[in-house]
XYZ file of C-alpha atoms in Angstrom:
508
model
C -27.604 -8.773 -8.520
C -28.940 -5.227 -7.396
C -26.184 -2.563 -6.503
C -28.609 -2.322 -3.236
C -27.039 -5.528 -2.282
C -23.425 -4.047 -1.402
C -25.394 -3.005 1.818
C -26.547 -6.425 3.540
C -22.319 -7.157 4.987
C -22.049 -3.007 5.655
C -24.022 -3.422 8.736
C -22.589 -6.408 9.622
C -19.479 -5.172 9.550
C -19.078 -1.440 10.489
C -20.454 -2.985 14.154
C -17.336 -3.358 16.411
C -16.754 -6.842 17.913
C -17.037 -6.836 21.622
C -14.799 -9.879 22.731
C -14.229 -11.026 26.080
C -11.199 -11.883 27.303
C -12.472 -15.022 30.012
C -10.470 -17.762 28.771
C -11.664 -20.445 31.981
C -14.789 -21.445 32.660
C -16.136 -21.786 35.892
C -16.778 -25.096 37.487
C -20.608 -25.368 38.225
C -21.241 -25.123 41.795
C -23.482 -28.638 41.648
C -20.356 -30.083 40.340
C -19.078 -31.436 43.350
C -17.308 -34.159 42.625
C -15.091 -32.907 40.092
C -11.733 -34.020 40.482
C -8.644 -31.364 40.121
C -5.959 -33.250 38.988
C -2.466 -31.805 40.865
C 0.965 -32.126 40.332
C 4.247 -31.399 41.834
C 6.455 -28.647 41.002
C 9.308 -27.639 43.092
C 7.401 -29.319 45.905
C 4.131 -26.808 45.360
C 1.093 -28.204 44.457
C -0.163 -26.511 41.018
C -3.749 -26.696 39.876
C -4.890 -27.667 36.094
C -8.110 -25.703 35.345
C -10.526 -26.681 33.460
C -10.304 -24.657 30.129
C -13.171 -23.732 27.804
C -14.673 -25.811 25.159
C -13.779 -24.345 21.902
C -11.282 -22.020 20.224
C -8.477 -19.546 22.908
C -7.149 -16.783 21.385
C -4.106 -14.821 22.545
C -4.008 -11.024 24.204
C -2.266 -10.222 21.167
C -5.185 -11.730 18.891
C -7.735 -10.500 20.613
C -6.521 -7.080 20.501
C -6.212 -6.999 16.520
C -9.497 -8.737 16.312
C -10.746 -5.643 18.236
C -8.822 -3.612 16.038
C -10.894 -1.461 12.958
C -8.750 -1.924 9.230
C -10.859 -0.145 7.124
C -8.704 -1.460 3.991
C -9.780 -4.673 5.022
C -13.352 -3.900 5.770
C -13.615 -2.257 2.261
C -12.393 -5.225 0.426
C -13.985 -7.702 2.096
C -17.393 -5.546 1.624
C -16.596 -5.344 -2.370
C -15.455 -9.382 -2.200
C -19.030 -10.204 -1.367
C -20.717 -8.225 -4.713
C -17.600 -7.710 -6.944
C -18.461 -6.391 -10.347
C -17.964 -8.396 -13.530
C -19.291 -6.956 -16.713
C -20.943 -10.080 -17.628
C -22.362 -12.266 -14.603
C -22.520 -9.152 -12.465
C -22.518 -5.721 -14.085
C -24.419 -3.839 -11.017
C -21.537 -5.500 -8.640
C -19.321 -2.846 -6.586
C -16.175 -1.917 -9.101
C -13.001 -2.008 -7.033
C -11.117 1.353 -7.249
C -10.008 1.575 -3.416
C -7.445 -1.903 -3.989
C -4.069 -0.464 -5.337
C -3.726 -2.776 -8.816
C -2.316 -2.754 -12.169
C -4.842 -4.095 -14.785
C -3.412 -2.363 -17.688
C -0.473 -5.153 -18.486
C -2.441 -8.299 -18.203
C -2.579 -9.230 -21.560
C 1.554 -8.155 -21.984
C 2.393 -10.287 -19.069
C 0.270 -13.246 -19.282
C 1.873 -13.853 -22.435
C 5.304 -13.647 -20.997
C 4.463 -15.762 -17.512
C 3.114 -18.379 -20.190
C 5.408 -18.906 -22.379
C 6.797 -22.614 -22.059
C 10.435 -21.102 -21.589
C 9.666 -19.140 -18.588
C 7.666 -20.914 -16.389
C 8.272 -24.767 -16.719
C 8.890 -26.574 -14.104
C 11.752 -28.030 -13.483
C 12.571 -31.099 -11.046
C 14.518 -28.883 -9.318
C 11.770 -26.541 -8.504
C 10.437 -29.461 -6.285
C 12.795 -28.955 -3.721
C 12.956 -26.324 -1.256
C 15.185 -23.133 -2.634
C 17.005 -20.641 -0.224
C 15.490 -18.902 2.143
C 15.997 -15.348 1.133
C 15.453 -16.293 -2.861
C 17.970 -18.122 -5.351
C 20.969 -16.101 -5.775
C 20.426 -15.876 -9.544
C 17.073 -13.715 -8.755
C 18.828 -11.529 -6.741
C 21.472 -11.013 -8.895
C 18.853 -10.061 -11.263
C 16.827 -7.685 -9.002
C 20.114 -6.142 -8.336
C 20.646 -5.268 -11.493
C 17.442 -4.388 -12.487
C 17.448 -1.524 -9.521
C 20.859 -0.733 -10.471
C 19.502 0.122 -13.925
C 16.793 2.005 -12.750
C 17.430 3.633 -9.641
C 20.964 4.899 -9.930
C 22.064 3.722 -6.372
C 25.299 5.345 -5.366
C 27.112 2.306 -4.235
C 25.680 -0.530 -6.241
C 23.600 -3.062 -5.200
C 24.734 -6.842 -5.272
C 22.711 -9.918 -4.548
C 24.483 -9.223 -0.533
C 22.194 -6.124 -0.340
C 18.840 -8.248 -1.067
C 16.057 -10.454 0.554
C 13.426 -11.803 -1.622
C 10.194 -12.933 0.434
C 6.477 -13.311 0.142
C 5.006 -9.274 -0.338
C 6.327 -6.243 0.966
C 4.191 -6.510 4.199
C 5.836 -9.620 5.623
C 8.924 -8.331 4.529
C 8.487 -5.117 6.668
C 7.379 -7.297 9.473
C 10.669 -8.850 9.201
C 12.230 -5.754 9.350
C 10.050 -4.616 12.523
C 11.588 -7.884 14.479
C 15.104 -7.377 13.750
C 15.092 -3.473 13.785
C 12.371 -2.617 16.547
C 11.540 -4.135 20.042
C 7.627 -4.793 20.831
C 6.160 -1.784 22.118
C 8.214 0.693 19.760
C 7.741 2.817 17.350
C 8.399 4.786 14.095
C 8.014 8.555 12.992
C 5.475 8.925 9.497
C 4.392 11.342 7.583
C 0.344 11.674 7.312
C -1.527 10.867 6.106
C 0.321 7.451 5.528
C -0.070 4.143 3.443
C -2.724 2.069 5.967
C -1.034 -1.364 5.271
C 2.446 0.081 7.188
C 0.070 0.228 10.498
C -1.399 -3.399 9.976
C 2.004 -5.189 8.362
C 4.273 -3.920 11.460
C 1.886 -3.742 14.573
C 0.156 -7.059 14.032
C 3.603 -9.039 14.249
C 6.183 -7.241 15.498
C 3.836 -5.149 17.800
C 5.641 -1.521 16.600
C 3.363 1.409 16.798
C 2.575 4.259 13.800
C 3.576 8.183 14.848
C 1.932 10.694 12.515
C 3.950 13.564 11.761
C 1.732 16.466 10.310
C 3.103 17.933 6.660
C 2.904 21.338 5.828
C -0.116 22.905 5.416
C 0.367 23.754 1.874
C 2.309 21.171 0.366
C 1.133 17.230 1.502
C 5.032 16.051 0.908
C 7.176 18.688 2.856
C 7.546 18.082 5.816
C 9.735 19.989 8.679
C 12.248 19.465 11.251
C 10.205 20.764 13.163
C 7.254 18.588 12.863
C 9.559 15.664 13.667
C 10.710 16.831 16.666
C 7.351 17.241 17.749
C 6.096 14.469 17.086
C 9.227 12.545 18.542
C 8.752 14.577 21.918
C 5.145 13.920 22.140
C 5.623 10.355 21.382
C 4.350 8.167 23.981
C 6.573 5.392 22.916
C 10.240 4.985 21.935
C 11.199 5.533 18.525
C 13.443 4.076 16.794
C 12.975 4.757 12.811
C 11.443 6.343 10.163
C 9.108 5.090 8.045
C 7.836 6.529 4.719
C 6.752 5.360 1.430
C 7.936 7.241 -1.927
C 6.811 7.722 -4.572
C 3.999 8.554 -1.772
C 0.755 6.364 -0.650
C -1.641 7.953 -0.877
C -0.936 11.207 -2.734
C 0.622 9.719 -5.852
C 3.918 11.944 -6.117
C 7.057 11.672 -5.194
C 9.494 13.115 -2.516
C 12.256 15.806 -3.334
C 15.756 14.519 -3.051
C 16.144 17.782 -0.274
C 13.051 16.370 1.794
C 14.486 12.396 1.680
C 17.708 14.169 3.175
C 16.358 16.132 5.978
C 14.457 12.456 7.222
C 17.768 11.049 6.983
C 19.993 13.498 8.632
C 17.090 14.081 11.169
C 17.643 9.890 11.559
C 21.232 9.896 12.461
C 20.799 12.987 14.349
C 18.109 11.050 17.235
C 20.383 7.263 16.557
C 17.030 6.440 14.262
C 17.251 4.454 11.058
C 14.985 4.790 8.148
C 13.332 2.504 5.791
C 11.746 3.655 2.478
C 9.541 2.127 0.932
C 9.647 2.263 -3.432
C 7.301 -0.045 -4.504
C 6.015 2.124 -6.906
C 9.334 3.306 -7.999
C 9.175 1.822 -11.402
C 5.633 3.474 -11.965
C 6.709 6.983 -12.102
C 4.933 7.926 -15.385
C 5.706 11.778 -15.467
C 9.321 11.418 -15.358
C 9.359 8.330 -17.652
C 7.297 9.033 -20.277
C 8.692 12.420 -20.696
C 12.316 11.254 -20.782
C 11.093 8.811 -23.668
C 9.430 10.835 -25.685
C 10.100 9.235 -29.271
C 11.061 11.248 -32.225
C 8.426 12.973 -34.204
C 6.454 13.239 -30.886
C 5.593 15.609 -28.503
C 3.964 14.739 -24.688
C 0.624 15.458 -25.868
C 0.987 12.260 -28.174
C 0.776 9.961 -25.152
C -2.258 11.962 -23.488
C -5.831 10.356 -24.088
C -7.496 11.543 -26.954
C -11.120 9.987 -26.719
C -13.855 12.057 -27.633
C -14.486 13.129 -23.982
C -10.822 14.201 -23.432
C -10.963 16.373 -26.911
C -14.238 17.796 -25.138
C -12.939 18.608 -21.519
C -9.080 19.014 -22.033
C -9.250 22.548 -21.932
C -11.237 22.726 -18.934
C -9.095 24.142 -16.146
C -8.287 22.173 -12.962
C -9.287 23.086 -9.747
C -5.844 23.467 -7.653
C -5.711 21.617 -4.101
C -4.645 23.387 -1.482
C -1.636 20.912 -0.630
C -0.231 20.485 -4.344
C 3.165 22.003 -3.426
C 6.128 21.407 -5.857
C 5.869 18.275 -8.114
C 9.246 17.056 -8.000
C 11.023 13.851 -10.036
C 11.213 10.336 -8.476
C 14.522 10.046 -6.685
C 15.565 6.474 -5.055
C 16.659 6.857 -1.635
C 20.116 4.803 -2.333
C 20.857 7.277 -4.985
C 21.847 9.715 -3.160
C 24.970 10.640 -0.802
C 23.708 8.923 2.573
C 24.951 10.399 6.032
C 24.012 7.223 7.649
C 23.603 4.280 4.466
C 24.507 1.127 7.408
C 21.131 2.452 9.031
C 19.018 3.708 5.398
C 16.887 -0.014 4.344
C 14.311 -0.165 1.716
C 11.455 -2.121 0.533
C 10.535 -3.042 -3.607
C 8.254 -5.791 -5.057
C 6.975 -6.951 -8.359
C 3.152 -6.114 -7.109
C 3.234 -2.512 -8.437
C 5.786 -2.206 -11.118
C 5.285 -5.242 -12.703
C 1.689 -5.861 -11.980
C 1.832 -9.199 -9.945
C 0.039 -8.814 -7.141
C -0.928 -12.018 -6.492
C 2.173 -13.409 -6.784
C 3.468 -11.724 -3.712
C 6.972 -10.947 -4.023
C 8.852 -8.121 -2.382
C 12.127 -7.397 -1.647
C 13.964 -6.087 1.177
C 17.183 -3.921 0.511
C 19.823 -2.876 2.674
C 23.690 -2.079 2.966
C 24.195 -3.446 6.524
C 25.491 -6.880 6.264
C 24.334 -7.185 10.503
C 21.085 -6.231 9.265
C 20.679 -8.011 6.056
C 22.191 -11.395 8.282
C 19.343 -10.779 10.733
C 16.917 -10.235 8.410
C 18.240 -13.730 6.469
C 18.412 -15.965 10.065
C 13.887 -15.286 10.267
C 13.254 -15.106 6.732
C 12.433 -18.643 6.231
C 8.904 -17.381 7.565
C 8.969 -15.249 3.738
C 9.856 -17.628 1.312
C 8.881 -17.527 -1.572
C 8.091 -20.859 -4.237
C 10.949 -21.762 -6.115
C 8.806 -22.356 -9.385
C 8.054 -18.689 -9.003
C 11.478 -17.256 -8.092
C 12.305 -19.453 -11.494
C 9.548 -17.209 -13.873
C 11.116 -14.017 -12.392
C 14.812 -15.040 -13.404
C 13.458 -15.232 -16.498
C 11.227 -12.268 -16.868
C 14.107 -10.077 -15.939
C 17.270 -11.989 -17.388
C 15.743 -11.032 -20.617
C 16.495 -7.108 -20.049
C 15.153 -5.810 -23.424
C 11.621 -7.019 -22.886
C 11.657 -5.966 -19.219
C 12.629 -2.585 -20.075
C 9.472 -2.258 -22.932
C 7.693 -3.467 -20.648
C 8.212 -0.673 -17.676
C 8.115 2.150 -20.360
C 4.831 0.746 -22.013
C 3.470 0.565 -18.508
C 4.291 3.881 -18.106
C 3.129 5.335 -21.325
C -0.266 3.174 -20.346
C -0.417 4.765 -16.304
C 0.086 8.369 -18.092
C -2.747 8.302 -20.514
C -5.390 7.076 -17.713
C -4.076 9.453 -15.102
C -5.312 11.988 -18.067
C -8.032 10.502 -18.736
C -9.445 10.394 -15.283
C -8.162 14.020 -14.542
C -10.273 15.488 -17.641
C -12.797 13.594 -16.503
C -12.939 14.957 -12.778
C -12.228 18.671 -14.197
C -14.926 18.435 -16.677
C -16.802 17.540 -13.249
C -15.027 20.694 -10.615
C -13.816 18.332 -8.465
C -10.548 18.960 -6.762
C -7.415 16.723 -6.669
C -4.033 16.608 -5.485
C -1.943 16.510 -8.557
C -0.170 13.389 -9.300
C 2.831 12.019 -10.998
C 3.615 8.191 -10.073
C 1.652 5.379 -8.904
C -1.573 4.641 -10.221
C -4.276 6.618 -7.717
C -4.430 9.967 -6.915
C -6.109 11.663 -3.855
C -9.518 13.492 -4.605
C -11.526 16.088 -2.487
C -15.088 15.649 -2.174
C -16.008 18.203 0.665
C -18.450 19.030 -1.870
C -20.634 16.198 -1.221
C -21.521 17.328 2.436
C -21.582 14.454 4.484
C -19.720 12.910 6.750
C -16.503 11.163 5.362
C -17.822 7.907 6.381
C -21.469 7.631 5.460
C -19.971 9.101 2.271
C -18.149 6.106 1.686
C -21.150 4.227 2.596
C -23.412 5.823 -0.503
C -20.578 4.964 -2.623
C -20.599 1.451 -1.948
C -24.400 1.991 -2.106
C -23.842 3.469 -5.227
C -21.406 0.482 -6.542
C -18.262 1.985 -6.074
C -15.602 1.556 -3.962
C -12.478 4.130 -3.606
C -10.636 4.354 -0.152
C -11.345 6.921 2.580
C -8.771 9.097 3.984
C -9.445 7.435 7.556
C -8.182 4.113 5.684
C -4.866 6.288 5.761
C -4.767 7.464 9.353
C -5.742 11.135 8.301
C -5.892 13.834 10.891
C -9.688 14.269 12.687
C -9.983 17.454 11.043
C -11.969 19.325 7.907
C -9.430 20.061 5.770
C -7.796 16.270 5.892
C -10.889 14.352 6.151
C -13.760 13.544 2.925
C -10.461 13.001 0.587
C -10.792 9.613 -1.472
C -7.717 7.838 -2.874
C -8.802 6.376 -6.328
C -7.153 4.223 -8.777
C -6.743 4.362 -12.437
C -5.116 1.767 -13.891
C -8.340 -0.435 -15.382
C -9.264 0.089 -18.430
C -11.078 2.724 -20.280
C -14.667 1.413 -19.625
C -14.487 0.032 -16.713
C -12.663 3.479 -15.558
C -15.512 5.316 -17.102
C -18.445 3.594 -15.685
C -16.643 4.073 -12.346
C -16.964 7.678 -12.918
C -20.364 7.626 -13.715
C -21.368 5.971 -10.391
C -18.892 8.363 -8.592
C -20.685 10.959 -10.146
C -24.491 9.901 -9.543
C -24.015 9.747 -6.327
C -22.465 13.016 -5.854
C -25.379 14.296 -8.164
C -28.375 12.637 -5.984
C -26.918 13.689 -2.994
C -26.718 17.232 -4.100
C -30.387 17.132 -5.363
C -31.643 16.080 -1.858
C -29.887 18.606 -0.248
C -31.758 21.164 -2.413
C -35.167 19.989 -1.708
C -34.213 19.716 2.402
């Protein structure tokens, strides 16, 4: 199939549905004889209209379907020519979906391995709500390990459900009242605007960072943006390590959101989904003897050719700092501080769909527990992750080897796009980092149109609520963790169409 293809849904799709909102029908005048049928209702009569034939949708439906998730569109866009090297090389490669292809040989293995995932008769039967208490027990101590939580965590403190997006939906209809909203930092993970808005109808704030570092923000940017807010506020919302930039907060800026929180009676929830995929800090803290860090960078003929090409600095780099879990440190307000982790990220499952929900508060966490029956997750699978992380040692490989993996593509691609002057926020967890391409001159979003065009599809800093403006518009979060080739030939396209675009620029 012909990369040209990507195009025939684009059209289709970048055309915003006009719905209307009539759900009656109007009798036809001719119809005379049409009988109303009436009934009796604290001695009123009441009429029964005739509704329309076929499907009624809600306000509330109708308004999302009106609604433009560029996420979404992307995917569904890349779902209807996806690449495969074999039955479709020319397909669009999927760089814009935040995934972990690195492990799947490491974890296939473990998921199917007779001792891990048999069913059991057991399994057959419906498991509680909020996840067995032996996987929660296990999560517990797995983040316990990991993130250094001041007080630690117990199964108490933890909700197992179906994703991290349902799970902050949960938390949007116990914490939040329709109609509210929460404080964010922008440009901000697009799934937080879809995952809390659609269901619990709570409403995104941006608050603007600093102009020369994407992850500090002030005081008094918050204030402003909790004056100006049309709606009431009730929390904070933020995702570290950071969506899209790829780094993490400092310990100092997770503090100011959560004395600015108890300050205004606000709570906070932080969301570290990638907080096991924080390859700076890890791999340098395990370096193994003999070794230095440059043992783990990539060291393919192309890296040995453009490693000592210099980086173009972004304007917004600021201070790298090392990943720090929110429930590590001393909280002024921990009844009112809830997080979100999953096995998506970290332990490359996406499509298993389990996230958890953490939190301190036993009036929250009982909240949470009395709804989460919409969340829950299938026992067989709640089974394969007691024993995925029961068995610690292999767990533990397993997140360092991921690591060591994330680190040597995030070098990879970053020789790669110096060897080629263009810019980039510099990363240090996750697997995407945020790329300028001002250079291309065009408009962020027929930009993203070549690149599907050109079989490529990364995500547009619109897809991440980014401010109307120059300087945060025509950035492109791209992922990393596929494998060399496919990485490469990603690259390539990226590149071509940069290239041609330049070229008839010239001759105009």
């Amino acid at each position: 199939m012909p990369i040209a293809t990507a195009l025939e849904p684009i059209s289709v799709i970048s055309n915003k549905r006009n719905l209307e909102f009539n759900n009656f029908e109007k009798v036809p005048s001719h119809n005379r004889n049409l009988k109303v049928t009436s009934i009796q209702r604290n001695n009123k009569k009441a009429r029964i209209f005739k509704p329309l034939n076929g499907p009624k949708l809600s306000k509330r439906a109708l308004e999302i379907q009106n609604e433009e998730f560029l996420l979404s569109k992307g995917i569904i866009i890349v779902r209807n020519n996806k690449y495969h090297p074999e039955t479709n090389p020319n397909g669009i490669i999927n760089l814009g979906t935040a995934e972990n292809k690195l492990n799947n040989v490491e974890m296939l293995s473990k998921i199917n391995d007779p001792k891990v995932s048999t069913v059991t008769p057991e399994q057959l039967l419906y498991g509680p709500n909020p996840g067995s208490d032996r996987l929660r027990e296990e999560i517990a101590k797995l983040l316990n390990r990991h993130f250094n939580p001041k007080v630690l965590l117990s199964k108490e403190n933890i909700c197992v459900g179906n994703g991290c997006g349902p799970l902050l939906n949960l938390c949007g209809e116990v914490l939040f009242d329709a109609g509210d909203a929460f404080l964010v930092p922008g440009p901000f993970y697009g799934g937080f605007e879809a995952d809390i808005k659609y269901g619990a109808r709570v409403y995104p704030v941006p608050v603007q960072h600093e102009k020369d570092d994407c992850l500090k923000v002030s005081e008094e940017a918050l204030e402003e943006a909790l004056r100006n807010s049309s709606r009431p506020v009730k929390g904070i919302i933020i995702a570290n390590p950071n969506n899209p930039f790829g780094r993490c907060y400092s310990a100092e800026q997770l503090l100011l959101f959560c004395n600015f929180a108890k300050s205004h009676g606000l709570f906070v929830i932080c969301d570290e989904i990638y907080g096991l995929s924080t390859w700076n800090d890890i791999v340098t803290e395990n370096i193994e003897e003999g070794k230095t860090i440059e043992d783990y960078e990539c060291h393919c003929d192309q890296c040995q050719h453009s490693k000592s090409i210099k980086r173009i600095e972004s304007d917004i780099d600021g201070q790298s700092n090392k990943f720090t879990s929110i429930f590590s440190l001393d909280l002024p307000d921990p009844e009112n501080t809830h997080g979100l982790w999953g096995f998506s990220k970290d332990f490359c499952l996406n499509g298993l769909r389990i996230g958890v929900t953490i939190s301190y508060s036993k009036t929250v966490m009982a909240a949470i527990q009395k709804i989460c029956f919409l969340t829950c997750i299938p026992t067989n699978i709640d089974n394969i992750l007691v024993n995925i992380l029961s068995d610690e040692k292999w767990t533990d490989e397993f997140i360092l080897n991921n690591n060591r993996k994330l680190f040597k593509s995030y070098n990879h691609l970053t020789n790669s796009l110096n060897a080629h002057g263009i810019p980039y926020v510099k990363g240090d967890s996750g697997f995407f980092i945020y790329i300028d391409l001002h250079q291309a001159g065009l408009d962020e979003y027929d930009l993203w149109m070549k690149l599907l065009e050109g079989g490529l599809y990364i995500s547009p800093s619109q897809a991440f609520f980014s401010k109307d403006s120059y300087e945060e518009r025509n950035w492109f979060r791209i992922c990393f963790a596929v494998e060399q080739a496919e990485l490469d030939l990603s690259l390539d396209r990226l590149y071509k169409v940069l290239d041609t675009l330049k070229r008839n620029k010239q001759i105009n």
